[in-house]
PDB file of C-alpha atoms and ligand atoms in Angstrom:
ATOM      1  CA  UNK A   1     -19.050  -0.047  -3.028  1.00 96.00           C
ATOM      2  CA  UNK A   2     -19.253   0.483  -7.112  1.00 97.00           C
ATOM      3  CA  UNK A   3     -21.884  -1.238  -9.411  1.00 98.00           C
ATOM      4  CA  UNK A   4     -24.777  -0.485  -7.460  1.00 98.00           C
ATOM      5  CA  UNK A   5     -26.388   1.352 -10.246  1.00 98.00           C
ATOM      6  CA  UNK A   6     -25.334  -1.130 -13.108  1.00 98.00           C
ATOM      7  CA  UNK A   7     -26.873  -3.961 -11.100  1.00 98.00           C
ATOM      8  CA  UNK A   8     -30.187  -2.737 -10.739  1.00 98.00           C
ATOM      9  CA  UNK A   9     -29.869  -1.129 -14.864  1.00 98.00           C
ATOM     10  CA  UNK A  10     -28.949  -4.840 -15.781  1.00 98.00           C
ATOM     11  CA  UNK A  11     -32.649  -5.517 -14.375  1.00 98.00           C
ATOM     12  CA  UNK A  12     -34.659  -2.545 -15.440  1.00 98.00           C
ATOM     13  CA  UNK A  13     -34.748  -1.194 -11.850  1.00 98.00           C
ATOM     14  CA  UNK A  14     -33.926   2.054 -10.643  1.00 97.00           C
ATOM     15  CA  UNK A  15     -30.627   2.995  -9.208  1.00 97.00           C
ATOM     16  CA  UNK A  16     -31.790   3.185  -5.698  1.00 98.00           C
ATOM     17  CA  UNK A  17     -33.191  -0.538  -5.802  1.00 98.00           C
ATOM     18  CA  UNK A  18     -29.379  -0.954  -6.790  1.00 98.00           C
ATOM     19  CA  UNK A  19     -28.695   0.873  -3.436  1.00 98.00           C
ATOM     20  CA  UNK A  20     -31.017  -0.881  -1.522  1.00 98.00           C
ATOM     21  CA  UNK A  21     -29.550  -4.549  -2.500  1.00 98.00           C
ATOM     22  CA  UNK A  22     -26.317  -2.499  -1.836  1.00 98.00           C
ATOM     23  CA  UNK A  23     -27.212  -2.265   1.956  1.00 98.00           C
ATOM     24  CA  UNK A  24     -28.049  -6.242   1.911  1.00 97.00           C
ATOM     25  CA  UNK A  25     -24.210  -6.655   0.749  1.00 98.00           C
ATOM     26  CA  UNK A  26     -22.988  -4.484   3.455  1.00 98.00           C
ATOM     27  CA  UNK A  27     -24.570  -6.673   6.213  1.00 96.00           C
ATOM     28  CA  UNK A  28     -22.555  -9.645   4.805  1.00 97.00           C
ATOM     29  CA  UNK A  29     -19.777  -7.399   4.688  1.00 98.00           C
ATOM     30  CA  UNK A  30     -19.965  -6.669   8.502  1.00 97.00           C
ATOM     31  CA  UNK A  31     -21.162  -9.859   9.498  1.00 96.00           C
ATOM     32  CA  UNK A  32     -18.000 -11.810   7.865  1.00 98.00           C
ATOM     33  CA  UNK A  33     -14.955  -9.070   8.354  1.00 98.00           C
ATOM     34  CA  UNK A  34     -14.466  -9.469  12.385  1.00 96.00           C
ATOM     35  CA  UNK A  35     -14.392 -13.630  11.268  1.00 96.00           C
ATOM     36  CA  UNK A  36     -11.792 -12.753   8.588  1.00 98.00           C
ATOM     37  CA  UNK A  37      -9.680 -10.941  11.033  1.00 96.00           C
ATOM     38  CA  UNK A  38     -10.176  -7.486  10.228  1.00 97.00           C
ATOM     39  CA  UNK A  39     -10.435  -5.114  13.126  1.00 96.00           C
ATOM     40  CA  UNK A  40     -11.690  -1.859  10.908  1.00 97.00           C
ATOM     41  CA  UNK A  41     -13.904  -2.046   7.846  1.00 98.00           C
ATOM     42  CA  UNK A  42     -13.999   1.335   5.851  1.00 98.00           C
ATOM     43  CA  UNK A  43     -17.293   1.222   3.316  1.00 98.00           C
ATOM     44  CA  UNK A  44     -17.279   3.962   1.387  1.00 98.00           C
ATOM     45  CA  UNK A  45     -21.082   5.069   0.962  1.00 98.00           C
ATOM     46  CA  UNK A  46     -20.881   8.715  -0.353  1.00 98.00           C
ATOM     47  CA  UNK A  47     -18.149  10.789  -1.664  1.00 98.00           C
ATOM     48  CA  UNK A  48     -17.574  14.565  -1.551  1.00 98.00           C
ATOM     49  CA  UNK A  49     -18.522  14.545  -5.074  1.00 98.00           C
ATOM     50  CA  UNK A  50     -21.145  12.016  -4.911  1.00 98.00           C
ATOM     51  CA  UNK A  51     -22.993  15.629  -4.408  1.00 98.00           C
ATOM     52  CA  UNK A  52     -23.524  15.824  -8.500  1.00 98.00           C
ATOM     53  CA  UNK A  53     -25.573  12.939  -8.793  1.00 98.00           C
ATOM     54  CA  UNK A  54     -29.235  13.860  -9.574  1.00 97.00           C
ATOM     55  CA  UNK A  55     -31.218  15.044  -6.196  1.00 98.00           C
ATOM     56  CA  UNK A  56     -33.880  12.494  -6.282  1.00 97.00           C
ATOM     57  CA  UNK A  57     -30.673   9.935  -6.077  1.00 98.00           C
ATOM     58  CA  UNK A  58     -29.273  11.938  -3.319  1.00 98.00           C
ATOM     59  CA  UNK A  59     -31.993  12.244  -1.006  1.00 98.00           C
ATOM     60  CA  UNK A  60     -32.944   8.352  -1.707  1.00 98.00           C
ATOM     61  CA  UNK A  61     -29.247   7.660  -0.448  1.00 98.00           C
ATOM     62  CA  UNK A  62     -29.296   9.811   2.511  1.00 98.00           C
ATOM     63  CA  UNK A  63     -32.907   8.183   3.465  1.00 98.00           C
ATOM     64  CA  UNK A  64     -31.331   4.842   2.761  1.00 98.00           C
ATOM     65  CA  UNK A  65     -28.132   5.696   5.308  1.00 98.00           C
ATOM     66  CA  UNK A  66     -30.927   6.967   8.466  1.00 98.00           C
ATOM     67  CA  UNK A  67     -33.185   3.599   8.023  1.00 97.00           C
ATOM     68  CA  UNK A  68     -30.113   1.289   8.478  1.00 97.00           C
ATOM     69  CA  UNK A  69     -28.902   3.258  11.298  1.00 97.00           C
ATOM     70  CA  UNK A  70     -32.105   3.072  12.766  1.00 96.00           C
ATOM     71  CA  UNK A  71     -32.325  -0.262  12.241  1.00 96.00           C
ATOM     72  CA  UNK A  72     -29.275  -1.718  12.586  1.00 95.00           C
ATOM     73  CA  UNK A  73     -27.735   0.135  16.099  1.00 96.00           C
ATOM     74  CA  UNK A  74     -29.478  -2.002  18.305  1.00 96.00           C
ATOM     75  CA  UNK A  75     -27.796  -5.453  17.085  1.00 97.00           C
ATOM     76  CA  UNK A  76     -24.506  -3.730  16.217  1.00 97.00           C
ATOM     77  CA  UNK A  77     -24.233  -2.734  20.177  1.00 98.00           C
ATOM     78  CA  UNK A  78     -25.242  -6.425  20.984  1.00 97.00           C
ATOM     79  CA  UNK A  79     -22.600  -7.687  18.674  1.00 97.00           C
ATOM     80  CA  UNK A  80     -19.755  -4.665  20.004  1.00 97.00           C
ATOM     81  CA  UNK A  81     -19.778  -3.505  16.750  1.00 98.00           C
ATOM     82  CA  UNK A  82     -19.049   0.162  17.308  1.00 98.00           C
ATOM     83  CA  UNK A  83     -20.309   2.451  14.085  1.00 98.00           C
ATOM     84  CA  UNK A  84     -18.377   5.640  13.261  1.00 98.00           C
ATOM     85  CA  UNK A  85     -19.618   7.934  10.289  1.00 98.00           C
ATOM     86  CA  UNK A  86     -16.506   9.628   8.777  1.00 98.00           C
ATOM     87  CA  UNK A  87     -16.434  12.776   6.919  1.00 98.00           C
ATOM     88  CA  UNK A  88     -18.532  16.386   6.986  1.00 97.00           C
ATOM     89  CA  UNK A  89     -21.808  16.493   8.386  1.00 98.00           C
ATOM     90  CA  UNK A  90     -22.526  20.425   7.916  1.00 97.00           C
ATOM     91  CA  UNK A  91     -24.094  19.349   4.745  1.00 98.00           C
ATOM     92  CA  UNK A  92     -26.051  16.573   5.119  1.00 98.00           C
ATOM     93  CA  UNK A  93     -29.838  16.616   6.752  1.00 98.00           C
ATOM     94  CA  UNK A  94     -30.043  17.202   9.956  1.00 98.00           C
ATOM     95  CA  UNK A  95     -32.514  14.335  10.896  1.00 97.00           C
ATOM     96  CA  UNK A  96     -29.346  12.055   9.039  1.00 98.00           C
ATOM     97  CA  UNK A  97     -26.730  13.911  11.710  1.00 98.00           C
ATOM     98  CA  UNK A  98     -28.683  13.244  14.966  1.00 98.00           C
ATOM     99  CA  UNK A  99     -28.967   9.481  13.515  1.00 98.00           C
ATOM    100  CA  UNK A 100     -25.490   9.440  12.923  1.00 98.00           C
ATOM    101  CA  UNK A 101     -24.604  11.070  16.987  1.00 98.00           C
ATOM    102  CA  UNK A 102     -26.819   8.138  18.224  1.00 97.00           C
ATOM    103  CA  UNK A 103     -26.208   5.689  16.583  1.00 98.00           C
ATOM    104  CA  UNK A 104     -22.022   6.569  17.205  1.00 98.00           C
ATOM    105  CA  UNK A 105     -23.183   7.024  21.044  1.00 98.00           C
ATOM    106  CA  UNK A 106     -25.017   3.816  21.372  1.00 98.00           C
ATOM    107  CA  UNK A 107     -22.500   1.592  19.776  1.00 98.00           C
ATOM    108  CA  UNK A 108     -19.155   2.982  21.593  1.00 97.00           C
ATOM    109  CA  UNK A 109     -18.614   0.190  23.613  1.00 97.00           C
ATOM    110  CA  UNK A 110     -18.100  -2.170  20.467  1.00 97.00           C
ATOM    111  CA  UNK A 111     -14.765  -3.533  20.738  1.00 97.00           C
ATOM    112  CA  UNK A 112     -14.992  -6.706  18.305  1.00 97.00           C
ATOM    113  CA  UNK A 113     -15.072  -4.127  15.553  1.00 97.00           C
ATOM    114  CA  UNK A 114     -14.881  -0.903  14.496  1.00 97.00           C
ATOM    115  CA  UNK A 115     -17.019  -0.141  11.357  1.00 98.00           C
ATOM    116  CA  UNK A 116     -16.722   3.144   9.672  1.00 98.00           C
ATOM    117  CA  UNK A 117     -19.120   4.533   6.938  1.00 98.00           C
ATOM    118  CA  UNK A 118     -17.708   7.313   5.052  1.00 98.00           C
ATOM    119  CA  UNK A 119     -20.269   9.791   4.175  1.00 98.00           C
ATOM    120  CA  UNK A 120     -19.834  13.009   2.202  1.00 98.00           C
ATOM    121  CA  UNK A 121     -16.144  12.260   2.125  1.00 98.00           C
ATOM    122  CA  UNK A 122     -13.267  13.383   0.466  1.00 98.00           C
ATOM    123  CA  UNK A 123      -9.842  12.299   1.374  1.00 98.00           C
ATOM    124  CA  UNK A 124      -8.662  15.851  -0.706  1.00 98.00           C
ATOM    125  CA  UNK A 125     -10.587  17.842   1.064  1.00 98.00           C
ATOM    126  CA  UNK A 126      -9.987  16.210   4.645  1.00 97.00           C
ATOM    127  CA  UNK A 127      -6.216  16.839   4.229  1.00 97.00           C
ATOM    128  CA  UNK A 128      -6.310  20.444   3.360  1.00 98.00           C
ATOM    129  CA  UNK A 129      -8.986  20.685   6.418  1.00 97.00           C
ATOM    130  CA  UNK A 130      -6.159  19.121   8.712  1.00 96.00           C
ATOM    131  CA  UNK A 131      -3.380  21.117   7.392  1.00 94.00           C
ATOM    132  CA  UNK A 132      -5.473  24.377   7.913  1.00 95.00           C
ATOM    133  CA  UNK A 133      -5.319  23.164  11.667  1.00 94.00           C
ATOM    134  CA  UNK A 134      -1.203  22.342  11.691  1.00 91.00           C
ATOM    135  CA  UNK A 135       0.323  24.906  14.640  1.00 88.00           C
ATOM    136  CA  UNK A 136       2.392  27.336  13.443  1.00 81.00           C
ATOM    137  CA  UNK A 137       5.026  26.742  16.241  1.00 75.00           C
ATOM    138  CA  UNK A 138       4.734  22.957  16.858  1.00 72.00           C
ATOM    139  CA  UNK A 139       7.251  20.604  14.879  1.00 78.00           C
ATOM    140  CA  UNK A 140       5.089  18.920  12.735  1.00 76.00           C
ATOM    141  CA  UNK A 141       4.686  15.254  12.305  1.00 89.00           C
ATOM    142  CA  UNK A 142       2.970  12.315  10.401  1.00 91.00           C
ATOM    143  CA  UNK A 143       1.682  11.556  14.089  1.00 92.00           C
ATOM    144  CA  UNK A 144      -0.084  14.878  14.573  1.00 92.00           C
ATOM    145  CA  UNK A 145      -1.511  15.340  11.086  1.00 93.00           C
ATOM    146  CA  UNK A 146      -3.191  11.676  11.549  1.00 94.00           C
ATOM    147  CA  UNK A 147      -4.697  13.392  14.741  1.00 94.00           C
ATOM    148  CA  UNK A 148      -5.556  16.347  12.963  1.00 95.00           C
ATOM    149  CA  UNK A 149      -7.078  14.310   9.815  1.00 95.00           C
ATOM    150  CA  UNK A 150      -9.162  12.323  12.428  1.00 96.00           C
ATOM    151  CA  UNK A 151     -10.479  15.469  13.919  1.00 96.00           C
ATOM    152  CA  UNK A 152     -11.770  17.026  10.859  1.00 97.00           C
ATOM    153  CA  UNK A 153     -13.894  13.711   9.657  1.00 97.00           C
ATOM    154  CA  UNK A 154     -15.219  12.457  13.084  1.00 97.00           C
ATOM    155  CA  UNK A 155     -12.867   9.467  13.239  1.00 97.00           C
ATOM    156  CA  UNK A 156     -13.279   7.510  16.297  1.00 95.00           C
ATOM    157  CA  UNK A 157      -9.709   7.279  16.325  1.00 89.00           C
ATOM    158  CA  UNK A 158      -6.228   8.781  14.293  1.00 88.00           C
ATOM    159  CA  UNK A 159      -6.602   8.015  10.887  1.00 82.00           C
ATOM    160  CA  UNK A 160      -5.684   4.084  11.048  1.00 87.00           C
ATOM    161  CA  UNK A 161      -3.599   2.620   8.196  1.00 94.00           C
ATOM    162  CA  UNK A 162      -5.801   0.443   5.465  1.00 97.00           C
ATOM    163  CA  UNK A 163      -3.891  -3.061   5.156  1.00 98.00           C
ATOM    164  CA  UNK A 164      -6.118  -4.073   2.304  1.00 98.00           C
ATOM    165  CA  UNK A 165      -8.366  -1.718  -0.494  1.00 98.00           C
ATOM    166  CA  UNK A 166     -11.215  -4.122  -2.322  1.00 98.00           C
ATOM    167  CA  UNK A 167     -12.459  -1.760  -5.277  1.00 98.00           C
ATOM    168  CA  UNK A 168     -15.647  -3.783  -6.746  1.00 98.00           C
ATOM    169  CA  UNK A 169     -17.048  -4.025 -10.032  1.00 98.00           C
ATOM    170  CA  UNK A 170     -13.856  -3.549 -12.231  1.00 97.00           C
ATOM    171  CA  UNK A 171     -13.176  -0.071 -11.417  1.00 95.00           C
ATOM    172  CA  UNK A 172      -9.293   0.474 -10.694  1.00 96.00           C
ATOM    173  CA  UNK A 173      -8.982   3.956  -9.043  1.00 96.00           C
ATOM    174  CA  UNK A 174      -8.755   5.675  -5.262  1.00 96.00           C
ATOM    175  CA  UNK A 175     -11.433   8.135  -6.081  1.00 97.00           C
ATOM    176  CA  UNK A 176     -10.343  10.236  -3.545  1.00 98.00           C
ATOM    177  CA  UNK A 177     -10.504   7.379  -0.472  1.00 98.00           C
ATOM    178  CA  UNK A 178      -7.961   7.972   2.202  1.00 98.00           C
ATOM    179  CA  UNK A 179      -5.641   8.624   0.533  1.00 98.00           C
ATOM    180  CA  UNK A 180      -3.212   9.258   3.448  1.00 97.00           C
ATOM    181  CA  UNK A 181      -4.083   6.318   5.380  1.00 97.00           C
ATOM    182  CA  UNK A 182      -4.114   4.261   2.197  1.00 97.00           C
ATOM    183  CA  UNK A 183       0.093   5.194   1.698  1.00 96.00           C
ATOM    184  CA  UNK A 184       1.031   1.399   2.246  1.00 97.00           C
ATOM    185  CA  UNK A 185      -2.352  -0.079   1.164  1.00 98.00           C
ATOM    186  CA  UNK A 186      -2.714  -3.393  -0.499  1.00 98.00           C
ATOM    187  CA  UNK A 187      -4.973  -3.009  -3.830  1.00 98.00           C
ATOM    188  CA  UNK A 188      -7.725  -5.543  -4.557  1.00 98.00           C
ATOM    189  CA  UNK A 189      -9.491  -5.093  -7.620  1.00 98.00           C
ATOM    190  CA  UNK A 190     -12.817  -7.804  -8.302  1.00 98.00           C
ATOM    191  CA  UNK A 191     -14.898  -7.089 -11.569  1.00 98.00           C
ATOM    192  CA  UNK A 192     -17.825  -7.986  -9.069  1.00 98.00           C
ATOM    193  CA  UNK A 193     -20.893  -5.989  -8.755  1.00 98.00           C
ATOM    194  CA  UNK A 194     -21.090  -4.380  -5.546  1.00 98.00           C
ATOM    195  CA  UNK A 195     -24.434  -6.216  -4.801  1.00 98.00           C
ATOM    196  CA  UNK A 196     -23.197  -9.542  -5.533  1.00 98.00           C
ATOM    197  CA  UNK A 197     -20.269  -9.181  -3.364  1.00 98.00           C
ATOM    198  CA  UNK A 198     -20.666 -12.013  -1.298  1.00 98.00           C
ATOM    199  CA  UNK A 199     -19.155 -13.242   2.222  1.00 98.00           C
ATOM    200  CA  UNK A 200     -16.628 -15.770   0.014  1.00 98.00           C
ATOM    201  CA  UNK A 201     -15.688 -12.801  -2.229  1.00 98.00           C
ATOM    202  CA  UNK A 202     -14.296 -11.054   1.569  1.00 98.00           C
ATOM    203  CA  UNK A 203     -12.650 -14.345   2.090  1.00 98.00           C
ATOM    204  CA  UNK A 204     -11.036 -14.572  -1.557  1.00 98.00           C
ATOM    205  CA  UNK A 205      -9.917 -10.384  -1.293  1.00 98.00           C
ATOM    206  CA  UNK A 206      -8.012 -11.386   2.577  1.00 98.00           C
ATOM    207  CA  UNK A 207      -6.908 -14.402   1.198  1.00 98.00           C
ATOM    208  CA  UNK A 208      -5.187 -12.905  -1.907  1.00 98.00           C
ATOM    209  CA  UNK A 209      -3.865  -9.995   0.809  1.00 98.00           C
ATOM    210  CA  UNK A 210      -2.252 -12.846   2.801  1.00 97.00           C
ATOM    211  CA  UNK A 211      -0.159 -13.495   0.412  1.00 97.00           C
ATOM    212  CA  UNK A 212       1.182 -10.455  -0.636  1.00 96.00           C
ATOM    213  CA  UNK A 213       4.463  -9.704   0.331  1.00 94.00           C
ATOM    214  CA  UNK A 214       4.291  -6.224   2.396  1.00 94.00           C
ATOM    215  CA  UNK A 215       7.813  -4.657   2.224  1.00 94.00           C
ATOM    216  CA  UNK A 216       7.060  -0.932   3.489  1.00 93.00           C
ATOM    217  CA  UNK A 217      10.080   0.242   1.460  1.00 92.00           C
ATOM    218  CA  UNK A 218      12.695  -2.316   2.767  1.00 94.00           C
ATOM    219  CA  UNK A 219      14.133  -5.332   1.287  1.00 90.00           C
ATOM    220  CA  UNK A 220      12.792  -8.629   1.367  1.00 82.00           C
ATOM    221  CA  UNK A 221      12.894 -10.411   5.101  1.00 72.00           C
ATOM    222  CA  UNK A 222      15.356 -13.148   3.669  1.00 72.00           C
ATOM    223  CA  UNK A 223      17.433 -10.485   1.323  1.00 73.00           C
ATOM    224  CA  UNK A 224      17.782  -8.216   4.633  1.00 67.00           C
ATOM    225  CA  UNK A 225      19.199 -11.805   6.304  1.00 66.00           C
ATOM    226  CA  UNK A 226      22.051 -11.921   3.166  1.00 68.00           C
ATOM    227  CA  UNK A 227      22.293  -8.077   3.458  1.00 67.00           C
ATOM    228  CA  UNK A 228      23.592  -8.148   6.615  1.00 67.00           C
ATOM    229  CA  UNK A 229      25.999 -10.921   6.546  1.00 68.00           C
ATOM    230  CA  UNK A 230      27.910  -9.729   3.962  1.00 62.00           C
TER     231      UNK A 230
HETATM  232  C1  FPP B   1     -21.504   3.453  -5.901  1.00 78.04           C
HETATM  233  O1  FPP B   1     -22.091   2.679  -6.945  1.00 78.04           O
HETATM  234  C2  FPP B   1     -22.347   3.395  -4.717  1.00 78.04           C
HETATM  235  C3  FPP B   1     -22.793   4.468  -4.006  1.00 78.04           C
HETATM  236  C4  FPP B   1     -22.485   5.869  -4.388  1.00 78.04           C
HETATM  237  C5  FPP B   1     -23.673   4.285  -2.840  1.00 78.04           C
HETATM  238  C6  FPP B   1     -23.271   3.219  -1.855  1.00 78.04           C
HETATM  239  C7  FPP B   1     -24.373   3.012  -0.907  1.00 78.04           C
HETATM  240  C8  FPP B   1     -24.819   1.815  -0.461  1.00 78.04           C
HETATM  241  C9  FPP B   1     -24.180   0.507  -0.782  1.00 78.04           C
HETATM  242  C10 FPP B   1     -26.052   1.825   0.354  1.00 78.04           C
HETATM  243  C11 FPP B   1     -25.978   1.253   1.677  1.00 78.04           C
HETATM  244  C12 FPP B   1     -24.993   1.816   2.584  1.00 78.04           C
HETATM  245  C13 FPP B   1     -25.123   1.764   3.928  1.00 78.04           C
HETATM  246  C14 FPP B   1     -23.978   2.200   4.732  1.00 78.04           C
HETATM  247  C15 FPP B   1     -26.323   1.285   4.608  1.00 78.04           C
HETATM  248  P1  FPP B   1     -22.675   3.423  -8.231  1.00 78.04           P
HETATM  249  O2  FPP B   1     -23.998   4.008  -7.871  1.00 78.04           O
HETATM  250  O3  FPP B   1     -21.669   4.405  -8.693  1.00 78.04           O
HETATM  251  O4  FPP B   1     -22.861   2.241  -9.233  1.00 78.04           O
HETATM  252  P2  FPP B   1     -22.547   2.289 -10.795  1.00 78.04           P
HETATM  253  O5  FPP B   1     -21.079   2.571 -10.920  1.00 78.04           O
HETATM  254  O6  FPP B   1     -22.914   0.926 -11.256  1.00 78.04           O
HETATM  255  O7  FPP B   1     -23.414   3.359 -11.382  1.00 78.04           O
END
């Protein structure tokens, strides 16, 4: 969710009013992805190196994260939006973890969508977690280590392919984003601000993804037709 910070600089604001208007887009967000037909949205809110940011920043973020929780579970549940935070919690606040456990408790029953908020992430970090955890005398597979990946970062459920990746406000990089899950991902790059990402912006991202052609390695459908007749 980039250009929080340059929206609010463009207007002499602080970053965390930049933040705040950031939250505003992530209610669209929700509110238009079940519509669109996605089944999972992934916002990424804080990154395992989000940590070097200035404190003040930091703690504004965190604060941020525990009022929309608060304020926000009640209608998710209504809606069957279930919330999952993803990633550590042994280092963020504690009031911001017992949030997070109620807020995940009170929502579970949401099947119309399953929205996960990655917090103190780091897809880097969550693989070498999961890989700690591989058994020695097991076979390993991809099957287990997406168990074992889920584990580690709280997932509701194993780590769930991402169809489509919308990076916002021209930025063109994973930075570290599940990056396992993200193996067949379709890339959607908008040079919109974070902020200004709007409910027709979603539309315009799935729209583009419907019509790429998704291959997973193999030939085209109508080349694997000729393919096999000659
Ligand atoms: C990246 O933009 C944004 C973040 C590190 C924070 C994202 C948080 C929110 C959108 C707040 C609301 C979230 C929830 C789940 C309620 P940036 O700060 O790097 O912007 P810049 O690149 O313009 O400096």
């Amino acid at each position: 969710m980039d250009g929080n910070g340059r929206w609010a600089a463009a207007r002499g604001w602080p970053r965390l009013a930049g933040h705040r208007a950031g939250a505003e887009a992530v209610r669209r967000a929700v509110e238009n992805a079940p519509r669109l037909g996605a089944g999972t949205l992934t916002l990424y809110a804080f990154s395992g190196d989000n940590w070097k940011r200035p404190p003040a920043e930091v703690q504004g973020l965190f604060r941020l994260f525990e009022e929309h929780l608060r304020a926000e579970t009640r209608k998710c549940a209504e809606k069957g939006i279930r919330i999952n935070i993803i990633g550590r919690r042994d280092r963020l606040p504690r009031r911001l973890v017992t949030m997070i456990e109620s807020t995940e408790a009170a929502t579970a029953g949401g099947r119309n969508l399953l929205l996960r908020i990655a917090i103190d992430y780091s897809a880097r970090d969550s693989i070498v977690r999961a890989a700690q955890r591989l058994p020695r005398t097991k076979a390993s597979s991809r099957e287990l280590f997406s168990r074992l990946l889920a584990e580690v970062d709280h997932c509701a459920a194993a780590a769930p392919e991402v169809d489509l990746l919308i990076r916002t406000s021209g930025e063109q990089r994973l930075s570290d984003f599940l990056l396992w899950e993200c193996a067949y991902a379709e890339l959607y790059f908008t040079p919109k601000l974070w902020p200004d990402f709007t409910g027709k912006d979603l539309e315009a991202a799935v729209e583009a993804f419907r019509q790429r052609e998704r291959r997973f390695g193999a030939l085209r459908t109508s080349a694997a037709v000729v393919a096999a007749a000659v």
